[in-house]
Amino acid sequence: MELNPTIGDLSSMDRMARFRDRLARSIRGIGLRQVRFVSGVVLFTYLISHFLNHALGNISMEALATGVYLHTMFWQFPPVGMVFYASILIHSGLGIWALYQRREFHWKAVEPLQLALGLSVPALVAAHIVGARLGQALFGHEKLYPQELYVFLVVSPYRAWLMSAVLTIAWVHGCIGLHFWLRMRAFYKRVAPFLLAIAVLIPTLALLGFYQAGRTVIADSDDPDWRINNLSQKQVGTPAQAQTLDAITDYFLIGYLGLIGFVLLARGARALNERRGGMIALSYGNGRTIRVPKGLSVLEASLRYNVPHASVCGGRARCSTCRIRVIGDCSGLPEPSQREAFVLSRVGTSDPSIRLACQLRPAADLSFFQLFTPHTVSADAHTSQPSRIGQERYLVSLFVDMRGSTQLAEKRLPFDTVFIVNRFLGAVSQAVIDNGGQPNQFVGDGMLALFGLAAAPRNACRQALKAAAAIAANVDELNQFLSHDLREPIRFGIGIHGGEVIVGDIGYRDHMVFTALGDAVNVAARLQDMTKTLACEAIVSEEVHITAALAADDLPQQEVAIRGRAEPMSVRTIANARTLSTIVDGQAVAAA
Ligand code: FES
């Protein structure tokens, strides 16, 4: 039996552990919105399949029949069917829940429209589903395109318009939902024109196919043979069965509309109750206080009373830009939901006074500070400013800091100090740019550089590692150049970590800068800080080490405690950052 695992085994064990960790984190991050999105994607996929099927009507009735055979075979395959019907129930249920639960809408017109479109679909499509699907399940009807088109275009022509309307409504609803979800993704801007073309093309082809096939059915329906072959009792059922199906549709509509009415009444009752139940005061820490009914989230209260509040994702618990710091005792606050806790952990905070304004519904007076400037990252910033609103993406952050600059300043004229620090930052920036990164922020004698704005994660990690080596080489050169002026060579510390962050323009009016916010950035800064205590030039997180696909044993590994994180973090320490270039290049050669 082999007792010592090989390097390859260790690496795959690391990857497995990493994968399990990511999976656990992803599961912790699932909230109602994620469930609604996934069920919506299933329904949208069904719609695409249905539309493509309709589009075959542009070719021939035979092509349409083949299409419906494949479409039905896939969607009625039991596991797929179960997921599909569960998605219908979940998506509709969550839509009704949203109607009750949403008190304020962030993008004023689009969000209520999106909700109204979604809620109208079950009512508009009920007769079709009951007639086709329930007719098959209860009475064994075989209603395919010829039978349905005959009903829509010959028996009740108004239903052809109704079906066209419901298909368009469902499509627009799906497209808006996808737009909201994808708008924070980095790739969205690139692919949006293609998606728009597809979003227009598919329903257009589908409606044209529906029309073409309908014309064929209208023409054929005068033929007695066609009627015998396509309108038999086995296919379309008896008048009594049709009456039963109509009655089921009516009951469904009464129940559904009754449920919507009940929810609207419940909203009214809640509003009354909240007014009677008392008001609470929200103090923004800048002298502004508003009185709001209990039950609103802090973000909803801000929107209702026109207090600017950063909310890049529109209250969907995805961006964390609505974060507030509660002043005073936090023990009386409601516990964070699983989703809120997940988002807060992603930005690396376990401080109970930091909460998401879009999730926190205080039951008593509350004082707090907003952590982000509302003018720069408000939900509607994209409509008024050409600035880049927040996007979620994977980036690698590299923090570099010059050591001993305070002592340097003590012993020199200010001009000399500024000259040396600028030379240092110049050497560092050049190394970053040469390796595909972007110098992003300069803080005194330190700098944040970002990698991955135009590269895939693996490349971004490799670029950052090579940039660290180049920084060491450039600083060595600088030390030689300044050897007569410096009592001691310039030293530095580097921290590198990668992960999902929010990138966008931050600042105020004319002082906007493009930067990244998030856990990965904070951790990189902390790793840089830690190079002092661990007496090394650079510290690289295990995340970056694995993503860069370096060999498991090429750099010493250790666990370190990161401030604000409950779990220790695995990192690699590098005594001499210049060696990173050889390690990365060596790995690339080995891989080739
Ligand atoms: S608004 Fe995005 S998390 Fe609250």
Coordinates of C-alpha atoms in Angstrom, one line a residue, residues 69-564:
Y69 CA -42.3 15.1 -31.4
L70 CA -38.8 15.9 -30.2
H71 CA -40.0 18.8 -28.0
T72 CA -42.6 16.6 -26.3
M73 CA -40.2 13.7 -26.0
F74 CA -37.7 15.9 -24.1
W75 CA -40.0 17.8 -21.9
Q76 CA -42.2 14.8 -21.0
F77 CA -39.2 12.7 -20.1
P78 CA -40.1 12.1 -16.4
P79 CA -37.1 13.7 -14.7
V80 CA -37.2 16.7 -17.1
G81 CA -41.0 16.9 -16.7
M82 CA -40.7 16.9 -12.9
V83 CA -38.2 19.8 -13.0
F84 CA -40.4 21.7 -15.5
Y85 CA -43.6 21.4 -13.5
A86 CA -41.8 22.1 -10.2
S87 CA -40.3 25.2 -11.9
I88 CA -43.8 26.4 -13.0
L89 CA -45.1 26.0 -9.4
I90 CA -42.0 27.6 -7.8
H91 CA -41.7 30.5 -10.2
S92 CA -45.4 31.4 -10.1
G93 CA -45.5 31.0 -6.3
L94 CA -42.4 33.2 -5.9
G95 CA -44.0 35.8 -8.2
I96 CA -47.1 35.9 -6.0
W97 CA -44.9 36.2 -3.0
A98 CA -43.0 39.0 -4.6
L99 CA -46.3 40.8 -5.2
Y100 CA -46.9 40.6 -1.4
Q101 CA -43.5 41.2 -0.2
R102 CA -42.1 44.0 -2.4
R103 CA -42.8 47.4 -0.9
E104 CA -40.7 49.6 -3.1
F105 CA -39.3 49.1 -6.6
H106 CA -35.8 50.2 -7.4
W107 CA -36.0 50.8 -11.1
K108 CA -39.4 52.5 -10.9
A109 CA -41.1 51.5 -14.2
V110 CA -39.4 48.3 -15.2
E111 CA -39.7 46.2 -12.1
P112 CA -43.5 46.6 -11.6
L113 CA -43.9 45.9 -15.3
Q114 CA -41.8 42.8 -15.0
L115 CA -43.9 41.6 -12.1
A116 CA -47.2 42.4 -13.9
L117 CA -46.1 40.6 -17.1
G118 CA -45.0 37.5 -15.1
L119 CA -48.3 37.3 -13.1
S120 CA -50.4 37.7 -16.3
V121 CA -48.9 34.7 -18.0
P122 CA -50.6 31.9 -15.9
A123 CA -54.0 33.5 -16.5
L124 CA -53.5 34.0 -20.2
V125 CA -52.0 30.6 -20.9
A126 CA -54.4 28.5 -18.7
A127 CA -56.9 27.6 -21.4
H128 CA -54.1 26.4 -23.7
I129 CA -52.4 24.3 -21.1
V130 CA -55.7 22.8 -19.8
G131 CA -56.9 22.1 -23.3
A132 CA -53.7 20.5 -24.6
R133 CA -51.9 19.0 -21.6
L134 CA -54.8 18.1 -19.2
G135 CA -56.9 17.0 -22.1
Q136 CA -54.2 14.4 -22.9
A137 CA -53.7 13.4 -19.3
L138 CA -57.5 13.0 -18.5
F139 CA -59.0 11.9 -21.8
G140 CA -56.0 10.8 -23.9
H141 CA -56.5 13.6 -26.5
E142 CA -53.9 13.9 -29.2
K143 CA -53.9 17.6 -29.8
L144 CA -50.9 18.6 -31.9
Y145 CA -50.3 21.5 -34.2
P146 CA -53.1 20.8 -36.7
Q147 CA -55.7 20.5 -33.9
E148 CA -54.5 23.5 -31.9
L149 CA -54.1 25.7 -35.0
Y150 CA -57.6 24.7 -36.1
V151 CA -59.0 25.9 -32.8
F152 CA -56.9 29.1 -32.7
L153 CA -57.5 30.2 -36.3
V154 CA -60.8 28.6 -37.4
V155 CA -63.0 28.0 -34.3
S156 CA -61.9 30.9 -32.1
P157 CA -59.7 33.3 -34.0
Y158 CA -59.4 35.7 -31.0
R159 CA -57.3 32.9 -29.3
A160 CA -54.7 33.2 -32.0
W161 CA -54.1 36.8 -30.9
L162 CA -54.3 35.8 -27.3
M163 CA -51.6 33.1 -27.8
S164 CA -49.4 35.5 -29.7
A165 CA -49.8 38.0 -26.9
V166 CA -49.0 35.5 -24.2
L167 CA -45.9 34.2 -26.0
T168 CA -44.7 37.7 -26.5
I169 CA -45.4 38.6 -22.8
A170 CA -43.6 35.5 -21.5
W171 CA -40.7 36.2 -23.8
V172 CA -40.3 39.8 -22.7
H173 CA -40.7 38.8 -19.1
G174 CA -37.9 36.3 -19.5
C175 CA -35.6 38.7 -21.4
I176 CA -36.1 41.4 -18.7
G177 CA -35.3 38.8 -16.0
L178 CA -32.2 37.7 -17.7
H179 CA -31.1 41.3 -18.3
F180 CA -31.4 42.1 -14.6
W181 CA -29.4 39.0 -13.7
L182 CA -26.7 39.5 -16.3
R183 CA -26.2 43.2 -16.2
M184 CA -23.7 42.9 -13.5
R185 CA -21.6 40.3 -15.3
A186 CA -18.5 41.5 -17.0
F187 CA -19.1 39.6 -20.2
Y188 CA -22.6 41.0 -20.6
K189 CA -21.7 44.2 -22.3
R190 CA -19.8 42.3 -25.0
V191 CA -22.5 39.7 -25.7
A192 CA -25.5 42.1 -25.2
P193 CA -25.9 43.0 -28.9
F194 CA -25.9 39.3 -30.0
L195 CA -28.4 38.5 -27.2
L196 CA -30.6 41.3 -28.4
A197 CA -30.5 40.0 -32.0
I198 CA -31.4 36.5 -30.8
A199 CA -34.1 38.0 -28.5
V200 CA -35.7 39.6 -31.5
L201 CA -35.1 36.9 -34.1
I202 CA -36.4 33.8 -32.2
P203 CA -40.0 35.2 -31.4
T204 CA -40.2 36.7 -34.9
L205 CA -39.4 33.4 -36.6
A206 CA -41.8 31.7 -34.2
L207 CA -44.7 34.0 -34.9
L208 CA -44.0 33.8 -38.6
G209 CA -43.9 30.0 -38.4
F210 CA -47.2 30.0 -36.4
Y211 CA -48.7 32.2 -39.1
Q212 CA -47.5 30.1 -42.0
A213 CA -48.6 26.8 -40.4
G214 CA -52.0 28.5 -39.6
R215 CA -52.5 29.4 -43.2
T216 CA -51.9 25.8 -44.3
V217 CA -54.4 24.6 -41.7
I218 CA -57.0 27.1 -42.7
A219 CA -56.6 26.1 -46.4
D220 CA -56.7 22.3 -45.5
S221 CA -59.6 22.5 -43.1
D222 CA -62.1 22.9 -46.0
D223 CA -61.1 19.4 -47.1
P224 CA -63.4 16.7 -45.6
D225 CA -60.6 14.2 -45.6
W226 CA -58.4 16.5 -43.6
R227 CA -61.1 16.9 -41.1
I228 CA -61.6 13.2 -40.8
N229 CA -57.9 12.7 -40.3
N230 CA -57.3 15.6 -37.9
L231 CA -60.5 16.3 -36.0
S232 CA -61.4 12.8 -34.8
Q233 CA -62.9 12.3 -31.4
K234 CA -59.8 10.6 -30.3
Q235 CA -57.7 13.6 -31.2
V236 CA -59.9 16.5 -30.0
G237 CA -62.4 14.8 -27.7
T238 CA -66.1 15.1 -27.3
P239 CA -68.1 18.3 -26.6
A240 CA -68.7 17.0 -23.0
Q241 CA -65.0 16.7 -22.5
A242 CA -64.4 20.1 -23.9
Q243 CA -67.0 21.5 -21.4
T244 CA -65.2 19.7 -18.5
L245 CA -61.9 21.3 -19.6
D246 CA -63.4 24.7 -20.0
A247 CA -64.9 24.4 -16.5
I248 CA -61.4 23.5 -15.1
T249 CA -60.0 26.5 -16.8
D250 CA -62.7 28.7 -15.3
Y251 CA -62.1 27.3 -11.8
F252 CA -58.4 27.8 -12.2
L253 CA -58.9 31.4 -13.4
I254 CA -61.3 32.2 -10.5
G255 CA -58.8 30.7 -8.0
Y256 CA -55.8 32.4 -9.5
L257 CA -57.4 35.9 -9.8
G258 CA -58.9 35.4 -6.3
L259 CA -55.4 34.6 -5.0
I260 CA -54.0 37.8 -6.6
G261 CA -56.9 39.8 -5.2
F262 CA -56.3 38.2 -1.8
V263 CA -52.6 39.2 -1.9
L264 CA -53.5 42.8 -2.9
L265 CA -55.9 42.9 0.1
A266 CA -53.1 41.5 2.3
R267 CA -50.8 44.2 1.1
G268 CA -53.4 46.8 2.0
A269 CA -54.0 45.2 5.4
R270 CA -50.3 45.1 6.1
A271 CA -49.8 48.8 5.2
L272 CA -52.7 49.7 7.6
N273 CA -51.2 47.5 10.2
E274 CA -47.7 49.0 9.8
R275 CA -49.2 52.5 10.2
R276 CA -51.0 51.4 13.3
G277 CA -48.2 49.2 14.6
G278 CA -46.0 52.3 14.9
M279 CA -43.3 54.1 13.2
I280 CA -39.6 53.9 13.8
A281 CA -36.8 56.4 13.3
L282 CA -34.0 55.8 10.9
S283 CA -31.0 58.1 11.5
Y284 CA -28.4 58.2 8.7
G285 CA -25.5 59.5 10.8
N286 CA -25.3 62.7 8.8
G287 CA -28.0 64.5 10.7
R288 CA -30.9 63.2 8.5
T289 CA -33.6 61.2 10.2
I290 CA -36.7 59.8 8.7
R291 CA -39.7 58.2 10.3
V292 CA -40.9 55.0 8.5
P293 CA -43.5 52.3 9.2
K294 CA -42.1 49.2 10.8
G295 CA -41.5 46.3 8.4
L296 CA -39.6 48.2 5.6
S297 CA -36.1 47.3 4.9
V298 CA -33.6 50.1 5.4
L299 CA -33.1 50.3 1.6
E300 CA -36.9 50.4 1.0
A301 CA -37.2 53.2 3.5
S302 CA -34.4 55.1 1.8
L303 CA -36.1 54.7 -1.6
R304 CA -39.6 55.6 -0.3
Y305 CA -38.3 58.8 1.4
N306 CA -35.9 59.7 -1.4
V307 CA -32.8 59.3 0.6
P308 CA -29.9 58.5 -1.8
H309 CA -28.7 55.0 -1.0
A310 CA -26.2 52.9 -3.0
S311 CA -27.7 49.7 -4.3
V312 CA -26.0 48.5 -7.4
C313 CA -28.0 45.2 -7.6
G314 CA -31.3 46.8 -6.8
G315 CA -31.8 45.1 -3.4
R316 CA -31.2 41.6 -4.7
A317 CA -28.5 40.8 -2.1
R318 CA -25.8 40.4 -4.7
C319 CA -23.6 43.5 -4.6
S320 CA -23.2 44.5 -0.9
T321 CA -23.0 48.2 -1.9
C322 CA -26.0 49.0 0.3
R323 CA -23.9 48.1 3.4
I324 CA -24.5 50.1 6.5
R325 CA -22.6 50.2 9.8
V326 CA -25.1 50.2 12.7
I327 CA -24.2 52.6 15.5
G328 CA -24.8 51.4 19.0
D329 CA -26.2 48.1 20.3
C330 CA -26.8 45.5 17.6
S331 CA -28.2 42.8 19.9
G332 CA -31.8 43.7 19.2
L333 CA -31.5 43.5 15.4
P334 CA -33.1 40.6 13.5
E335 CA -30.5 37.9 12.7
P336 CA -29.1 38.1 9.1
S337 CA -30.8 35.7 6.7
Q338 CA -28.7 32.9 5.1
R339 CA -28.3 35.0 2.0
E340 CA -27.3 38.1 3.8
A341 CA -24.8 36.2 5.9
F342 CA -23.4 34.7 2.8
V343 CA -22.9 38.1 1.1
L344 CA -21.4 39.6 4.2
S345 CA -19.0 36.7 4.5
R346 CA -18.0 37.2 0.9
V347 CA -16.9 40.7 1.6
G348 CA -14.9 39.4 4.5
T349 CA -16.9 40.8 7.5
S350 CA -18.1 39.1 10.5
D351 CA -18.7 42.3 12.4
P352 CA -22.4 42.2 13.6
S353 CA -22.7 46.0 13.1
I354 CA -22.2 45.7 9.3
R355 CA -25.5 44.8 7.6
L356 CA -27.1 44.9 4.2
A357 CA -29.6 47.7 4.1
C358 CA -31.7 45.8 1.5
Q359 CA -32.1 42.8 3.9
L360 CA -32.3 44.4 7.3
R361 CA -35.9 45.2 8.5
P362 CA -35.4 46.9 11.9
A363 CA -38.2 46.7 14.4
A364 CA -37.0 49.6 16.5
D365 CA -35.2 52.9 15.9
L366 CA -31.9 52.6 14.2
S367 CA -28.9 54.8 13.7
F368 CA -26.3 53.9 11.0
F369 CA -23.8 55.1 8.5
Q370 CA -23.9 54.1 4.8
L371 CA -20.5 52.6 3.8
F372 CA -20.7 53.6 0.2
T373 CA -21.3 57.0 -1.3
P374 CA -24.8 56.9 -2.7
H375 CA -24.2 59.4 -5.5
T376 CA -21.7 57.1 -7.2
V377 CA -23.2 53.7 -7.0
S378 CA -26.9 54.3 -6.7
A379 CA -29.2 52.0 -8.6
D380 CA -30.0 54.5 -11.2
A381 CA -26.5 55.8 -11.7
H382 CA -26.3 54.2 -15.1
T383 CA -29.1 56.4 -16.4
S384 CA -27.6 59.7 -15.4
Q385 CA -23.9 59.1 -15.7
P386 CA -21.7 57.6 -18.3
S387 CA -19.7 56.0 -15.4
R388 CA -19.3 52.3 -15.1
I389 CA -21.8 50.9 -12.7
G390 CA -20.9 47.8 -10.6
Q391 CA -20.1 44.5 -12.3
E392 CA -19.4 41.2 -10.6
R393 CA -16.3 39.5 -11.9
Y394 CA -13.3 37.4 -11.0
L395 CA -10.2 39.6 -10.5
V396 CA -6.8 39.1 -8.9
S397 CA -5.7 41.9 -6.6
L398 CA -2.1 42.6 -6.0
F399 CA -1.2 45.0 -3.1
V400 CA 2.3 46.3 -2.9
D401 CA 3.7 48.5 -0.3
M402 CA 7.1 50.2 0.2
R403 CA 8.8 49.3 3.5
G404 CA 10.4 52.0 5.7
S405 CA 9.1 55.0 3.9
T406 CA 8.4 56.8 7.2
Q407 CA 12.1 56.5 8.3
L408 CA 13.0 57.6 4.8
A409 CA 10.9 60.7 5.1
E410 CA 12.4 61.5 8.6
K411 CA 15.9 61.6 7.2
R412 CA 15.3 63.5 3.9
L413 CA 13.9 66.6 2.4
P414 CA 10.3 66.2 1.4
F415 CA 11.2 66.6 -2.2
D416 CA 13.7 63.7 -2.0
T417 CA 11.1 61.5 -0.3
V418 CA 8.5 62.2 -3.0
F419 CA 11.1 61.6 -5.7
I420 CA 12.1 58.2 -4.3
V421 CA 8.5 57.1 -3.6
N422 CA 7.5 58.1 -7.2
R423 CA 10.4 56.1 -8.6
F424 CA 9.3 53.2 -6.5
L425 CA 5.7 53.4 -7.7
G426 CA 6.9 53.9 -11.3
A427 CA 9.0 50.7 -11.1
V428 CA 6.1 48.8 -9.6
S429 CA 3.5 50.2 -12.2
Q430 CA 5.8 49.3 -15.1
A431 CA 6.1 45.8 -13.8
V432 CA 2.3 45.5 -13.5
I433 CA 1.6 47.0 -17.0
D434 CA 4.3 44.8 -18.6
N435 CA 2.5 41.7 -17.3
G436 CA -1.0 42.6 -18.4
G437 CA -2.2 44.2 -15.1
Q438 CA -3.7 47.6 -14.4
P439 CA -2.3 49.9 -11.7
N440 CA -5.5 50.9 -10.0
Q441 CA -5.1 52.9 -6.8
F442 CA -2.1 54.6 -5.1
V443 CA -2.3 55.0 -1.4
G444 CA 0.7 56.8 -0.1
D445 CA 3.7 54.6 -1.0
G446 CA 1.4 51.6 -1.7
M447 CA -0.5 50.5 -4.8
L448 CA -3.4 48.2 -5.7
A449 CA -3.1 46.5 -9.1
L450 CA -5.8 44.5 -10.8
F451 CA -5.4 41.6 -13.1
G452 CA -8.1 39.8 -15.0
L453 CA -10.0 42.8 -16.5
A454 CA -9.2 41.4 -19.9
A455 CA -7.9 37.9 -19.0
A456 CA -9.4 34.6 -17.8
P457 CA -8.8 33.7 -14.1
R458 CA -5.9 31.4 -14.7
N459 CA -4.0 33.9 -16.9
A460 CA -4.8 36.7 -14.4
C461 CA -3.3 34.7 -11.6
R462 CA -0.2 33.9 -13.6
Q463 CA 0.1 37.6 -14.7
A464 CA -0.1 38.7 -11.1
L465 CA 2.6 36.2 -10.0
K466 CA 4.9 37.3 -12.8
A467 CA 4.2 40.9 -12.1
A468 CA 5.4 40.3 -8.5
A469 CA 8.6 38.9 -9.9
A470 CA 9.0 41.9 -12.2
I471 CA 8.4 44.2 -9.3
A472 CA 11.3 42.6 -7.4
A473 CA 13.5 42.9 -10.5
N474 CA 12.6 46.5 -11.1
V475 CA 13.1 47.5 -7.5
D476 CA 16.5 45.8 -7.5
E477 CA 17.5 47.9 -10.5
L478 CA 16.2 51.0 -8.7
N479 CA 18.2 50.1 -5.7
Q480 CA 21.3 49.9 -7.8
F481 CA 20.5 53.2 -9.5
L482 CA 19.9 55.0 -6.2
S483 CA 22.7 53.1 -4.3
H484 CA 24.6 56.4 -3.6
D485 CA 21.5 58.1 -2.2
L486 CA 20.0 55.3 -0.1
R487 CA 21.4 54.1 3.2
E488 CA 19.4 50.9 2.9
P489 CA 17.9 49.4 -0.2
I490 CA 14.2 49.8 -0.8
R491 CA 12.2 46.8 0.4
F492 CA 8.6 46.0 -0.2
G493 CA 5.8 43.6 0.6
I494 CA 3.3 42.1 -1.8
G495 CA -0.1 40.4 -1.1
I496 CA -2.0 38.6 -3.9
H497 CA -5.5 37.1 -3.8
G498 CA -8.2 36.5 -6.3
G499 CA -11.9 36.1 -6.2
E500 CA -15.3 37.6 -7.2
V501 CA -15.4 41.3 -6.7
I502 CA -17.5 44.3 -7.7
V503 CA -15.8 46.6 -10.1
G504 CA -17.2 50.0 -11.0
D505 CA -16.7 53.8 -10.6
I506 CA -16.4 55.0 -7.1
G507 CA -16.1 58.5 -5.8
Y508 CA -17.9 61.8 -5.9
R509 CA -18.8 63.9 -8.9
D510 CA -15.6 64.8 -10.7
H511 CA -13.6 62.6 -8.4
M512 CA -14.7 59.2 -9.7
V513 CA -12.2 56.4 -10.0
F514 CA -12.6 52.9 -11.4
T515 CA -11.8 50.3 -8.8
A516 CA -12.7 47.0 -7.2
L517 CA -14.5 46.3 -4.0
G518 CA -14.8 43.0 -2.2
D519 CA -13.3 40.4 -0.1
A520 CA -10.5 39.5 -2.5
V521 CA -9.2 43.1 -2.4
N522 CA -9.3 43.3 1.4
V523 CA -7.6 40.0 1.7
A524 CA -4.8 41.0 -0.7
A525 CA -4.2 44.1 1.4
R526 CA -4.1 42.0 4.6
L527 CA -1.7 39.5 3.0
Q528 CA 0.6 42.3 2.0
D529 CA 0.5 43.5 5.6
M530 CA 1.4 40.1 6.8
T531 CA 4.6 40.0 4.8
K532 CA 6.1 42.0 7.7
T533 CA 5.4 39.4 10.4
L534 CA 6.2 36.4 8.2
A535 CA 9.4 38.1 7.0
C536 CA 9.0 37.4 3.3
E537 CA 8.6 39.5 0.2
A538 CA 5.3 38.2 -1.0
I539 CA 2.3 36.1 0.2
V540 CA 0.0 34.5 -2.3
S541 CA -3.3 32.9 -1.4
E542 CA -3.9 29.3 -2.1
E543 CA -6.8 30.3 -4.3
V544 CA -4.3 32.1 -6.7
H545 CA -1.8 29.3 -6.4
I546 CA -4.3 26.7 -7.4
T547 CA -6.0 28.8 -10.1
A548 CA -2.5 29.5 -11.6
A549 CA -2.1 25.7 -11.8
L550 CA 1.3 25.7 -10.1
A551 CA 2.9 22.5 -8.7
A552 CA 1.7 21.7 -5.2
D553 CA 5.2 21.7 -3.6
D554 CA 6.9 24.6 -5.3
L555 CA 6.3 27.1 -2.5
P556 CA 6.0 26.7 1.3
Q557 CA 2.5 26.6 2.5
Q558 CA 1.0 27.6 5.8
E559 CA -2.3 28.6 7.4
V560 CA -2.7 32.1 8.6
A561 CA -5.5 33.9 10.5
I562 CA -7.0 36.8 8.5
R563 CA -8.6 39.6 10.5
G564 CA -12.4 39.5 10.0

